[in-house]
Amino acid sequence: MALLKRYGIYTAIAAFFVYILYSLSFPYQAPEGGAPRPHDQNGESAPKEPQRPQHPQAPPKLQSYDWAKIPIKNPVSSMIPLPTGSPVPLPKIQFDFKPEEGTAKNIRETRRREVRKAFERCWKAYHERAWMQDELQPISGGAKNAFGGWAATLIDALDTLWIMDMKTEFRTAVDAVAKIDFGTTTLERVNVFETNIRHLGGLLAAYELSGENVLLQKAKEVGEMLYHAFDTPNRMPITRWNFHGAGSGKTQVADEVVLVAEIGSLTMEFSRLSQITNDPKWYDAISRITEVFDQQQSKTKLPGMWPIVINAKKPDFTEDTGFTLAAMADSLYEYFPKTYALLGGLNPIYKKLYEESMKTAIKHTLYRPMTPENADILMSGFVRGEESQATLYPEMQHLVCFTGGMFALGGRIFENEEHVKIGRKLTDGCVWAYKALPYGIMPEISHLHACPNMTSCEWDEQIWKDDVARRADLGNEKDPMQNIASQRLPKGYTAIDDRRYILRPEAIESVFILYRITGEQQWQAAAWDMFTAIQQSTQTDIANAALIDISVTDSSPPKMDSMESFWMAETLKYFYLIFSDPDVISLDDYVFNTEAHPLRIPK
Ligand SMILES: *[C@@H]1O[C@H](CO)[C@@H](O)[C@H](O)[C@H]1NC(C)=O
């Protein structure tokens, strides 16, 4: 179990659960090189997951289910309705931008065009070589289908096309979307979370921006499909869902081992679908999950937060002891303030869930890393909660970089300046982490040294070296004498556990939100450094590729043949938006789902 080595002993139990999840014949085939999915439901283990033997495949079922017509076996006795009343006006989210002067505008516009060019290149390559497939392979020019074969990249990039004013390409893409059949797939099991954030989120956002009815029609088809994953006796959804079993009328029961982000990150898309269609059933479906989160919030081993692994069958969201804002939990927390906004501020439960969980997260998951610059920054790590004790492990995941934006946005929505400050320091943490590496890109997973407190922290080279040595000792396969040079550790980093950069968006996402909220140009400068660094290292002859090792010094970082759909859906969109006029997709009008699809806030 390579997973244990990668994570260290402290996540052994969580890792074990995840391992069990894998053994239950997951549908998801780790793409070549093991690029994980954005929220890393299985990403940590994917790279080292043993290749599954290639059993002769049964011929794919070509039957197409009309999900809207398949009977529900466990109907609800009464629907939970959408909250009624006029939306409560939210506080102003964005900075009150003044007209910019000529030079600043010229620089910004040049940069915006550069980002657009990078996107155009990737879109063209996808169109020519992988049209209607889930992903383009940016080195070989081939294609991959790990998300159901429903043109994941195409659907994910629709709203980016619109925002970048590539209207001709947008029309072509919309015509193609009309031909996608969500009634069939070659996957055995569908990942409900991924289908929700990429396909449902992508279609809803593109519909809202363009008003193209076929996109709403397709969003409904995806919604009807996913609704069947909720057809269990206790109405908890199956997150790794047997598509054909459900389609052919098999009985379903919710799972005992579920990743908390996968069950907790359906609220935005399902709420918006109910609002747009005036059919409450999707809102009803997610509200039943929200009730469990609410009832059990104070009963977990780290009260306020929920563990990474939960039991949906009971349902019991309190048993496990591993807590984090990072992989496998992340968007659960991100969605509380955003869903609150999306529901017009009319359901206070999401405010309570956010405020209570963030109290705990601030107290237990945040730490100040020791850096040579004595930088006043924050990071969010992993916590083991046991017997009323909480132990912090100062991990740093690229995925956790979304927290800066979450705190800043949550701080604005709920008028909590402390959260805006925390959001700024967390975002500064990721900007620091990028700059510390030789190619200006931070790794997927690493460790830092946590200062004893957040008030002040002097760099101490010996403390850092001792921590590196201690950490190198932890992995029993590692040579205890392994030194900083051979690990290629920049000062401040105590270990790099996963050296990849897979074109992820979370750092630029928070930088973008901080820019729109504070109006400070330093964020645009940080964004440009990130963009040029990423563009420089990831460009291939046809598009952009994930990196295997961002810490090399003697050559450029080696690449793998993978370009996940979030590169065009999220990373390039946020880069584009930070260099656009602040009125373009204003944070006062939209909330972004966790795949960067903007959903309109009802006014
Ligand atoms: C915080 O930790 C530093 C050691 O890095 C120490 O010098 C300082 O006194 C501590 N401050 C507080 C307020 O505890």
Coordinates of C-alpha atoms and ligand atoms in Angstrom, one line a residue:
M1 CA 0.0 0.0 0.0
A2 CA 2.0 2.9 -1.3
L3 CA -0.6 5.1 0.0
L4 CA 0.7 4.7 3.6
K5 CA 4.2 5.8 2.7
R6 CA 2.9 8.7 0.8
Y7 CA 0.7 9.9 3.6
G8 CA 2.7 8.8 6.6
I9 CA 1.3 6.7 9.3
Y10 CA -1.2 9.3 10.5
T11 CA -3.6 8.7 7.8
A12 CA -3.3 5.0 7.9
I13 CA -6.9 4.5 8.8
A14 CA -8.3 6.9 6.3
A15 CA -6.0 5.4 3.7
F16 CA -7.2 2.0 4.6
F17 CA -10.8 3.0 4.0
V18 CA -9.9 4.5 0.7
Y19 CA -8.0 1.4 -0.1
I20 CA -11.1 -0.6 0.6
L21 CA -13.1 1.8 -1.6
Y22 CA -10.6 1.0 -4.4
S23 CA -10.9 -2.7 -4.0
L24 CA -14.6 -2.4 -4.5
S25 CA -13.8 -2.2 -8.2
F26 CA -13.9 1.5 -8.7
P27 CA -15.0 2.6 -12.1
Y28 CA -12.4 5.3 -12.3
Q29 CA -9.4 4.3 -14.3
A30 CA -6.4 6.3 -13.2
P31 CA -5.3 8.2 -16.3
E32 CA -1.9 7.4 -17.5
G33 CA 0.6 8.7 -15.1
G34 CA -2.1 8.7 -12.5
A35 CA -3.4 12.2 -12.8
P36 CA -6.0 12.5 -10.1
R37 CA -9.3 14.3 -10.2
P38 CA -9.6 17.9 -9.0
H39 CA -10.7 17.1 -5.5
D40 CA -8.7 14.1 -5.3
Q41 CA -11.3 11.6 -4.2
N42 CA -8.9 9.0 -5.2
G43 CA -6.0 11.1 -6.4
E44 CA -3.6 10.4 -3.6
S45 CA -3.4 6.8 -4.4
A46 CA -4.0 6.9 -8.1
P47 CA -0.4 7.3 -9.1
K48 CA 0.8 4.3 -7.3
E49 CA -2.3 2.2 -7.7
P50 CA -1.3 -1.1 -9.2
Q51 CA -2.5 -1.6 -12.7
R52 CA -5.7 -3.6 -12.7
P53 CA -5.5 -6.7 -14.8
Q54 CA -7.0 -6.3 -18.1
H55 CA -10.0 -8.7 -18.0
P56 CA -11.6 -9.2 -21.3
Q57 CA -14.3 -6.5 -21.3
A58 CA -17.9 -7.5 -21.8
P59 CA -19.2 -5.7 -24.8
P60 CA -20.4 -2.3 -23.6
K61 CA -24.1 -2.0 -23.0
L62 CA -25.5 0.3 -25.6
Q63 CA -28.9 0.5 -24.1
S64 CA -29.9 4.1 -23.4
Y65 CA -32.0 4.8 -20.3
D66 CA -34.6 7.5 -20.2
W67 CA -33.9 8.4 -16.6
A68 CA -36.9 10.7 -16.3
K69 CA -39.2 7.7 -17.0
I70 CA -37.6 5.1 -14.8
P71 CA -39.7 4.6 -11.7
I72 CA -38.3 5.7 -8.3
K73 CA -38.5 2.8 -5.8
N74 CA -38.0 4.9 -2.7
P75 CA -40.0 8.1 -3.3
V76 CA -40.1 10.7 -0.6
S77 CA -43.4 11.2 1.3
S78 CA -43.2 15.0 1.0
M79 CA -40.9 17.3 -0.8
I80 CA -38.7 19.8 1.1
P81 CA -39.5 23.0 -0.8
L82 CA -37.1 25.7 -1.9
P83 CA -37.0 28.5 0.7
T84 CA -39.6 31.1 -0.2
G85 CA -39.5 34.9 0.0
S86 CA -37.5 37.6 -1.6
P87 CA -33.7 37.1 -1.5
V88 CA -31.9 38.9 1.3
P89 CA -29.5 41.4 -0.3
L90 CA -25.9 40.2 0.3
P91 CA -23.2 42.6 1.5
K92 CA -21.0 44.0 -1.3
I93 CA -18.5 41.3 -2.2
Q94 CA -16.2 43.0 -4.7
F95 CA -13.9 45.9 -4.2
D96 CA -15.3 49.2 -5.5
F97 CA -13.0 49.4 -8.5
K98 CA -12.1 52.9 -9.8
P99 CA -11.5 53.5 -13.5
E100 CA -8.0 52.3 -14.3
E101 CA -5.3 54.5 -15.8
G102 CA -3.9 53.8 -19.3
T103 CA -0.7 51.9 -18.6
A104 CA -2.3 49.6 -16.1
K105 CA -5.0 48.9 -18.6
N106 CA -2.6 48.2 -21.4
I107 CA -0.6 45.7 -19.3
R108 CA -3.8 44.0 -18.1
E109 CA -5.2 43.7 -21.7
T110 CA -2.0 42.3 -23.0
R111 CA -2.0 39.7 -20.3
R112 CA -5.6 38.9 -20.9
R113 CA -4.9 38.3 -24.6
E114 CA -2.0 36.0 -23.7
V115 CA -4.2 33.8 -21.5
R116 CA -6.9 33.7 -24.3
K117 CA -4.2 32.6 -26.7
A118 CA -3.2 29.7 -24.5
F119 CA -6.9 28.7 -24.2
E120 CA -7.5 28.9 -28.0
R121 CA -4.5 26.7 -28.7
C122 CA -5.8 24.0 -26.3
W123 CA -9.4 24.3 -27.6
K124 CA -8.3 23.9 -31.2
A125 CA -6.2 20.8 -30.3
Y126 CA -9.1 19.3 -28.4
H127 CA -11.5 20.0 -31.4
E128 CA -9.1 18.5 -33.9
R129 CA -7.9 15.5 -32.0
A130 CA -10.3 14.6 -29.2
W131 CA -13.6 16.0 -30.1
M132 CA -16.5 14.6 -28.0
Q133 CA -14.0 12.6 -25.9
D134 CA -13.5 13.3 -22.2
E135 CA -9.9 14.4 -22.4
L136 CA -7.2 15.3 -25.0
Q137 CA -3.8 13.7 -24.4
P138 CA -1.5 16.7 -24.9
I139 CA 1.6 14.9 -25.9
S140 CA 0.5 12.0 -28.0
G141 CA -2.5 13.8 -29.4
G142 CA -4.8 10.8 -28.3
A143 CA -7.9 10.9 -26.2
K144 CA -9.1 9.4 -22.9
N145 CA -12.5 8.7 -21.5
A146 CA -12.6 8.4 -17.7
F147 CA -15.7 10.4 -17.0
G148 CA -18.4 8.5 -18.7
G149 CA -17.6 9.4 -22.3
W150 CA -19.8 12.4 -22.2
A151 CA -17.3 14.9 -23.6
A152 CA -16.1 16.1 -20.2
T153 CA -13.7 18.7 -21.6
L154 CA -16.2 20.1 -24.1
I155 CA -18.9 20.6 -21.4
D156 CA -16.5 21.8 -18.9
A157 CA -15.1 24.5 -21.2
L158 CA -18.4 25.8 -22.6
D159 CA -18.7 28.7 -20.2
T160 CA -15.0 29.6 -20.7
L161 CA -15.7 29.8 -24.4
W162 CA -18.6 32.2 -23.7
I163 CA -16.6 34.3 -21.3
M164 CA -13.7 34.6 -23.7
D165 CA -16.1 35.7 -26.4
M166 CA -15.3 32.7 -28.6
K167 CA -18.9 32.7 -29.8
T168 CA -18.4 30.7 -33.0
E169 CA -16.7 28.0 -31.2
F170 CA -19.4 28.1 -28.5
R171 CA -22.1 27.5 -31.1
T172 CA -20.3 24.6 -32.6
A173 CA -19.9 23.2 -29.1
V174 CA -23.5 23.7 -28.2
D175 CA -24.6 21.8 -31.4
A176 CA -22.3 18.9 -30.2
V177 CA -23.7 18.9 -26.7
A178 CA -27.2 18.3 -28.2
K179 CA -25.9 14.9 -29.4
I180 CA -24.5 13.6 -26.1
D181 CA -26.4 10.7 -24.7
F182 CA -26.6 10.7 -20.9
G183 CA -28.7 7.5 -21.0
T184 CA -25.7 5.4 -21.7
T185 CA -22.0 4.9 -20.7
T186 CA -19.3 2.4 -20.9
L187 CA -18.4 3.0 -17.3
E188 CA -19.7 0.4 -14.8
R189 CA -19.9 2.9 -12.0
V190 CA -20.4 6.6 -12.4
N191 CA -18.8 9.1 -10.1
V192 CA -21.8 11.2 -9.0
F193 CA -19.6 14.0 -7.6
E194 CA -17.5 14.4 -10.7
T195 CA -20.6 14.3 -13.0
N196 CA -22.3 16.8 -10.8
I197 CA -19.5 19.4 -10.7
R198 CA -18.3 19.0 -14.3
H199 CA -21.3 18.1 -16.4
L200 CA -24.3 19.5 -14.4
G201 CA -22.3 22.5 -13.2
G202 CA -20.9 23.2 -16.7
L203 CA -24.3 22.9 -18.5
L204 CA -26.1 25.1 -15.9
A205 CA -23.5 27.8 -16.1
A206 CA -23.3 27.8 -19.9
Y207 CA -27.1 27.9 -20.0
E208 CA -27.3 30.9 -17.6
L209 CA -24.7 32.8 -19.6
S210 CA -26.1 32.1 -23.1
G211 CA -29.8 31.2 -22.6
E212 CA -29.4 28.3 -25.0
N213 CA -32.4 26.0 -24.2
V214 CA -30.7 22.8 -25.3
L215 CA -28.1 23.3 -22.5
L216 CA -30.9 23.4 -19.9
Q217 CA -32.5 20.4 -21.5
K218 CA -29.2 18.5 -21.2
A219 CA -28.7 19.8 -17.6
K220 CA -32.1 18.3 -16.8
E221 CA -31.1 15.0 -18.3
V222 CA -28.0 14.9 -16.1
G223 CA -30.1 15.9 -13.2
E224 CA -32.6 13.1 -13.9
M225 CA -29.8 10.6 -14.1
L226 CA -28.1 11.7 -10.9
Y227 CA -31.4 11.8 -9.0
H228 CA -31.5 8.0 -9.4
A229 CA -28.4 7.7 -7.3
F230 CA -30.5 9.0 -4.4
D231 CA -33.1 6.1 -4.8
T232 CA -32.1 4.3 -1.6
P233 CA -34.2 3.6 1.5
N234 CA -32.7 6.4 3.5
R235 CA -32.4 8.8 0.5
M236 CA -28.6 9.1 0.9
P237 CA -27.0 9.0 -2.5
I238 CA -24.6 6.3 -3.8
T239 CA -21.5 8.3 -4.8
R240 CA -19.8 5.6 -6.8
W241 CA -23.0 4.6 -8.5
N242 CA -23.9 1.5 -10.5
F243 CA -25.4 3.2 -13.5
H244 CA -26.6 0.1 -15.3
G245 CA -27.9 -1.5 -12.1
A246 CA -30.0 1.5 -11.5
G247 CA -31.1 1.6 -15.1
S248 CA -32.2 -2.0 -15.0
G249 CA -34.2 -1.5 -11.8
K250 CA -31.9 -3.1 -9.2
T251 CA -32.4 -2.2 -5.6
Q252 CA -29.9 0.2 -4.1
V253 CA -28.6 0.9 -0.6
A254 CA -26.3 3.8 0.4
D255 CA -22.6 2.9 1.1
E256 CA -21.0 2.5 4.5
V257 CA -17.7 4.0 3.3
V258 CA -18.1 7.4 1.6
L259 CA -15.8 10.4 1.1
V260 CA -17.3 13.4 2.7
A261 CA -16.7 15.8 -0.2
E262 CA -18.5 13.4 -2.5
I263 CA -21.7 13.5 -0.6
G264 CA -21.4 17.1 0.6
S265 CA -20.7 18.9 -2.7
L266 CA -24.0 18.5 -4.5
T267 CA -25.8 21.4 -2.9
M268 CA -25.0 24.3 -5.3
E269 CA -25.8 22.5 -8.6
F270 CA -28.9 20.7 -7.3
S271 CA -30.3 23.9 -5.7
R272 CA -29.8 25.9 -8.9
L273 CA -31.4 23.2 -11.0
S274 CA -34.4 23.3 -8.8
Q275 CA -34.6 27.0 -8.9
I276 CA -34.3 27.2 -12.7
T277 CA -36.8 24.3 -13.4
N278 CA -39.2 25.1 -10.5
D279 CA -39.0 21.4 -9.6
P280 CA -38.1 21.0 -6.0
K281 CA -36.9 17.4 -6.2
W282 CA -33.2 18.1 -6.5
Y283 CA -33.3 20.6 -3.7
D284 CA -35.2 18.1 -1.6
A285 CA -32.5 15.5 -2.4
I286 CA -29.6 17.5 -1.1
S287 CA -31.5 19.0 1.8
R288 CA -31.7 15.6 3.4
I289 CA -27.9 15.3 3.4
T290 CA -27.6 18.8 4.7
E291 CA -29.9 17.8 7.6
V292 CA -27.5 15.0 8.6
F293 CA -24.5 17.4 8.5
D294 CA -26.4 19.8 10.7
Q295 CA -27.6 17.2 13.2
Q296 CA -24.2 15.6 13.6
Q297 CA -21.9 18.7 13.4
S298 CA -21.2 18.8 17.1
K299 CA -21.0 15.1 17.6
T300 CA -17.8 14.3 15.6
K301 CA -14.4 13.6 17.0
L302 CA -13.4 17.2 16.1
P303 CA -16.7 18.9 16.7
G304 CA -17.6 21.5 14.1
M305 CA -16.0 19.5 11.3
W306 CA -16.8 16.1 9.8
P307 CA -14.2 13.4 9.1
I308 CA -13.0 12.5 5.6
V309 CA -14.8 9.1 5.6
I310 CA -18.5 8.9 6.6
N311 CA -21.1 6.2 6.7
A312 CA -24.0 7.1 4.5
K313 CA -25.9 3.9 5.1
K314 CA -26.6 4.5 8.8
P315 CA -26.2 7.5 8.2
D316 CA -23.4 8.3 10.6
F317 CA -21.0 11.2 9.8
T318 CA -19.1 11.0 13.1
E319 CA -17.0 7.9 13.3
D320 CA -13.7 8.5 11.6
T321 CA -10.8 10.5 13.1
G322 CA -9.2 12.2 10.0
F323 CA -10.0 15.8 9.4
T324 CA -8.9 18.3 6.7
L325 CA -10.0 21.1 4.5
A326 CA -7.9 19.5 1.7
A327 CA -8.5 16.4 -0.5
M328 CA -11.6 14.4 0.0
A329 CA -13.3 17.0 2.2
D330 CA -12.5 20.4 0.5
S331 CA -15.6 21.4 -1.4
L332 CA -18.0 20.3 1.3
Y333 CA -16.8 23.4 3.2
E334 CA -16.5 25.6 0.2
Y335 CA -20.2 25.0 -0.7
F336 CA -21.7 26.3 2.6
P337 CA -21.3 30.0 2.0
K338 CA -21.8 29.6 -1.7
T339 CA -25.1 27.7 -1.3
Y340 CA -26.2 30.2 1.3
A341 CA -25.7 33.0 -1.3
L342 CA -27.3 30.9 -4.0
L343 CA -30.4 30.4 -1.9
G344 CA -30.7 34.2 -1.5
G345 CA -29.7 34.1 2.1
L346 CA -33.0 32.4 3.0
N347 CA -31.7 29.2 4.5
P348 CA -29.7 30.0 7.7
I349 CA -28.5 26.4 8.1
Y350 CA -25.7 27.0 5.6
K351 CA -24.5 30.0 7.6
K352 CA -24.4 27.9 10.7
L353 CA -22.6 25.0 9.0
Y354 CA -20.0 27.4 7.7
E355 CA -19.5 29.4 10.8
E356 CA -19.3 26.4 13.2
S357 CA -17.0 24.4 10.9
M358 CA -14.7 27.3 10.3
K359 CA -14.3 28.0 14.0
T360 CA -12.9 24.5 14.3
A361 CA -10.9 24.7 11.2
I362 CA -9.2 28.0 12.3
K363 CA -8.5 26.6 15.7
H364 CA -7.1 23.2 14.6
T365 CA -6.2 23.0 10.9
L366 CA -4.4 26.4 10.4
Y367 CA -0.8 26.9 11.1
R368 CA 1.9 29.4 10.2
P369 CA 4.8 27.8 8.3
M370 CA 8.3 28.8 9.2
T371 CA 9.9 30.5 6.2
P372 CA 13.3 32.1 5.6
E373 CA 11.5 35.4 4.9
N374 CA 9.6 35.1 8.2
A375 CA 6.5 35.6 6.0
D376 CA 3.3 36.2 7.8
I377 CA 1.4 33.5 6.0
L378 CA -0.9 30.6 6.8
M379 CA -1.5 27.1 5.6
S380 CA -4.1 24.5 6.5
G381 CA -3.0 20.9 7.4
F382 CA -4.4 17.5 8.4
V383 CA -5.8 16.9 11.9
R384 CA -6.2 13.7 13.7
G385 CA -9.0 14.0 16.2
E386 CA -9.1 11.4 19.0
E387 CA -10.3 11.3 22.5
S388 CA -10.8 15.0 22.7
Q389 CA -7.3 15.6 21.4
A390 CA -6.5 17.2 18.1
T391 CA -3.1 16.7 16.5
L392 CA -2.0 18.8 13.6
Y393 CA 0.2 17.5 10.8
P394 CA 1.6 20.5 8.8
E395 CA 0.8 19.1 5.4
M396 CA 0.4 21.4 2.3
Q397 CA -1.7 20.2 -0.6
H398 CA -2.1 22.2 -3.8
L399 CA -5.8 21.4 -3.4
V400 CA -6.0 23.2 -0.1
C401 CA -5.1 26.5 -1.8
F402 CA -8.8 27.1 -2.5
T403 CA -9.2 27.9 1.2
G404 CA -7.8 31.4 0.8
G405 CA -10.7 32.3 -1.5
M406 CA -13.2 30.5 0.6
F407 CA -12.4 32.4 3.8
A408 CA -12.2 35.7 1.9
L409 CA -15.6 35.2 0.3
G410 CA -17.2 33.7 3.4
G411 CA -15.8 36.7 5.3
R412 CA -17.5 39.1 2.9
I413 CA -20.8 37.2 2.7
F414 CA -21.1 36.9 6.5
E415 CA -19.4 40.2 7.2
N416 CA -16.5 38.8 9.2
E417 CA -13.3 40.7 8.5
E418 CA -11.3 38.2 10.5
H419 CA -12.1 35.6 7.8
V420 CA -11.0 38.0 5.0
K421 CA -7.7 38.4 6.8
I422 CA -7.2 34.7 7.1
G423 CA -8.1 34.3 3.5
R424 CA -5.4 36.7 2.5
K425 CA -2.8 34.9 4.6
L426 CA -3.7 31.6 3.2
T427 CA -3.5 32.9 -0.3
D428 CA -0.2 34.5 0.5
G429 CA 0.9 31.0 1.7
C430 CA 0.2 29.5 -1.7
V431 CA 1.9 32.4 -3.6
W432 CA 4.9 31.8 -1.4
A433 CA 4.8 28.1 -2.0
Y434 CA 4.8 28.7 -5.8
K435 CA 7.7 31.1 -5.7
A436 CA 9.9 28.9 -3.5
L437 CA 10.2 26.2 -6.3
P438 CA 12.8 26.5 -9.1
Y439 CA 10.2 26.6 -11.8
G440 CA 7.8 28.7 -9.8
I441 CA 5.1 26.0 -9.4
M442 CA 4.2 24.3 -6.2
P443 CA 3.9 20.6 -5.8
E444 CA 0.8 18.5 -5.3
I445 CA 1.6 17.4 -1.7
S446 CA 4.3 18.6 0.6
H447 CA 5.1 19.4 4.3
L448 CA 6.3 22.5 6.0
H449 CA 7.5 23.3 9.5
A450 CA 4.7 24.7 11.7
C451 CA 5.6 27.6 13.9
P452 CA 4.6 27.3 17.6
N453 CA 2.2 30.2 17.2
M454 CA 0.9 32.5 14.5
T455 CA 2.0 35.8 16.1
S456 CA 5.7 35.7 15.3
C457 CA 8.1 33.2 13.9
E458 CA 11.8 33.6 13.4
W459 CA 13.5 31.4 10.8
D460 CA 15.8 28.9 12.4
E461 CA 17.8 26.9 9.9
Q462 CA 18.6 24.1 12.5
I463 CA 15.0 23.6 13.4
W464 CA 14.2 23.2 9.7
K465 CA 17.0 20.8 9.1
D466 CA 16.0 18.7 12.1
D467 CA 12.4 18.5 10.9
V468 CA 13.6 17.4 7.4
A469 CA 15.7 14.7 9.0
R470 CA 12.9 13.6 11.2
R471 CA 10.5 13.4 8.3
A472 CA 12.9 11.5 6.1
D473 CA 13.2 9.0 9.0
L474 CA 9.4 8.5 9.0
G475 CA 9.3 6.8 5.7
N476 CA 11.0 3.6 6.6
E477 CA 12.2 2.9 3.1
K478 CA 14.0 6.2 3.0
D479 CA 17.7 6.5 3.8
P480 CA 17.8 8.5 7.1
M481 CA 20.8 10.3 5.9
Q482 CA 19.0 11.6 2.9
N483 CA 19.7 15.3 2.8
I484 CA 18.1 18.4 1.7
A485 CA 20.0 18.5 -1.6
S486 CA 19.0 15.0 -2.7
Q487 CA 15.4 15.7 -1.9
R488 CA 15.6 19.1 -3.7
L489 CA 13.9 20.9 -0.9
P490 CA 13.6 24.6 -1.1
K491 CA 14.1 26.3 2.3
G492 CA 10.9 26.0 4.4
Y493 CA 9.7 22.8 2.8
T494 CA 10.4 19.8 5.1
A495 CA 9.3 17.2 2.5
I496 CA 7.8 17.0 -1.0
D497 CA 5.6 13.9 -0.9
D498 CA 4.1 14.2 -4.4
R499 CA 6.1 16.2 -6.9
R500 CA 3.5 16.5 -9.6
Y501 CA 1.7 19.6 -10.8
I502 CA -1.4 18.5 -12.8
L503 CA -2.6 21.9 -14.1
R504 CA -4.7 22.5 -11.0
P505 CA -6.5 25.8 -10.4
E506 CA -6.8 26.2 -6.6
A507 CA -3.9 28.7 -6.2
I508 CA -5.0 31.1 -9.0
E509 CA -8.6 30.6 -7.9
S510 CA -7.8 32.2 -4.5
V511 CA -5.6 34.8 -6.0
F512 CA -8.5 35.8 -8.4
I513 CA -11.0 36.0 -5.5
L514 CA -8.6 38.1 -3.4
Y515 CA -8.0 40.5 -6.3
R516 CA -11.8 41.0 -6.8
I517 CA -12.4 41.4 -3.1
T518 CA -9.4 43.7 -2.2
G519 CA -8.7 45.5 -5.5
E520 CA -5.0 45.2 -4.9
Q521 CA -2.8 45.0 -7.9
Q522 CA -0.3 42.7 -6.2
W523 CA -2.6 39.8 -6.9
Q524 CA -2.5 40.5 -10.6
A525 CA 1.2 40.5 -10.4
A526 CA 1.2 37.2 -8.5
A527 CA -1.2 35.8 -11.1
W528 CA 1.0 36.8 -14.0
D529 CA 4.0 35.1 -12.4
M530 CA 2.0 31.9 -11.9
F531 CA 0.7 32.0 -15.5
T532 CA 4.1 32.6 -17.1
A533 CA 5.6 29.9 -14.9
I534 CA 2.9 27.3 -15.7
Q535 CA 2.8 28.2 -19.4
Q536 CA 6.6 27.9 -19.7
S537 CA 6.8 24.5 -18.1
T538 CA 3.6 22.8 -19.3
Q539 CA 3.3 23.7 -22.9
T540 CA 3.6 20.9 -25.4
D541 CA 3.5 21.1 -29.2
I542 CA -0.3 20.9 -29.2
A543 CA -1.6 21.9 -25.8
N544 CA -0.5 21.8 -22.1
A545 CA 0.5 18.8 -20.0
A546 CA 0.6 17.9 -16.4
L547 CA 4.1 17.8 -14.8
I548 CA 5.7 14.8 -13.1
D549 CA 8.3 16.6 -11.0
I550 CA 8.3 20.3 -10.4
S551 CA 11.4 20.2 -8.2
V552 CA 14.0 19.4 -10.9
T553 CA 16.7 22.0 -11.3
D554 CA 18.9 20.7 -14.1
S555 CA 16.3 20.3 -16.8
S556 CA 12.7 21.5 -17.4
P557 CA 10.1 19.5 -15.5
P558 CA 9.2 16.2 -17.2
K559 CA 5.6 16.0 -18.5
M560 CA 2.9 13.3 -18.6
D561 CA 0.3 12.8 -21.3
S562 CA -2.5 14.3 -19.4
M563 CA -4.6 17.4 -19.5
E564 CA -7.6 17.2 -17.2
S565 CA -10.7 19.1 -18.2
F566 CA -10.3 21.5 -15.3
W567 CA -7.3 23.2 -17.1
M568 CA -9.7 24.8 -19.6
A569 CA -12.7 24.9 -17.2
E570 CA -10.9 26.4 -14.2
T571 CA -7.3 27.3 -14.4
L572 CA -7.3 29.3 -17.6
K573 CA -10.7 30.8 -16.7
Y574 CA -9.5 32.3 -13.5
F575 CA -6.3 33.5 -15.2
Y576 CA -8.5 35.1 -17.8
L577 CA -10.9 36.7 -15.3
I578 CA -8.2 38.3 -13.1
F579 CA -7.0 40.2 -16.2
S580 CA -10.5 41.1 -17.3
D581 CA -12.6 44.0 -16.4
P582 CA -13.9 43.3 -12.8
D583 CA -17.5 43.5 -14.0
V584 CA -17.0 40.3 -16.1
I585 CA -18.6 37.6 -13.9
S586 CA -18.7 39.8 -10.8
L587 CA -18.6 38.1 -7.5
D588 CA -21.6 40.2 -6.6
D589 CA -23.6 38.4 -9.2
Y590 CA -22.2 34.9 -9.3
V591 CA -20.8 32.1 -7.2
F592 CA -18.4 29.6 -8.8
N593 CA -19.0 26.0 -8.2
T594 CA -15.9 23.9 -7.4
E595 CA -15.2 23.4 -11.1
A596 CA -15.3 27.2 -11.6
H597 CA -18.7 27.2 -13.2
P598 CA -20.4 30.5 -12.4
L599 CA -24.0 30.2 -11.1
R600 CA -26.1 33.3 -10.9
I601 CA -27.1 34.6 -7.4
P602 CA -30.9 35.3 -7.5
K603 CA -31.7 38.9 -6.7
Ligands
LIG1 C1 5.6 32.7 19.3 O1 6.7 31.8 19.0 C2 8.0 32.5 19.0 C3 9.0 31.4 18.6 O2 9.1 31.2 17.2 C4 8.3 33.1 20.3 O3 9.6 33.8 20.2 C5 7.2 34.1 20.6 O4 7.4 34.6 21.9 C6 5.8 33.4 20.6 N1 4.8 34.4 20.8 C7 3.8 34.2 21.5 C8 2.8 35.4 21.6 O5 3.6 33.2 22.2

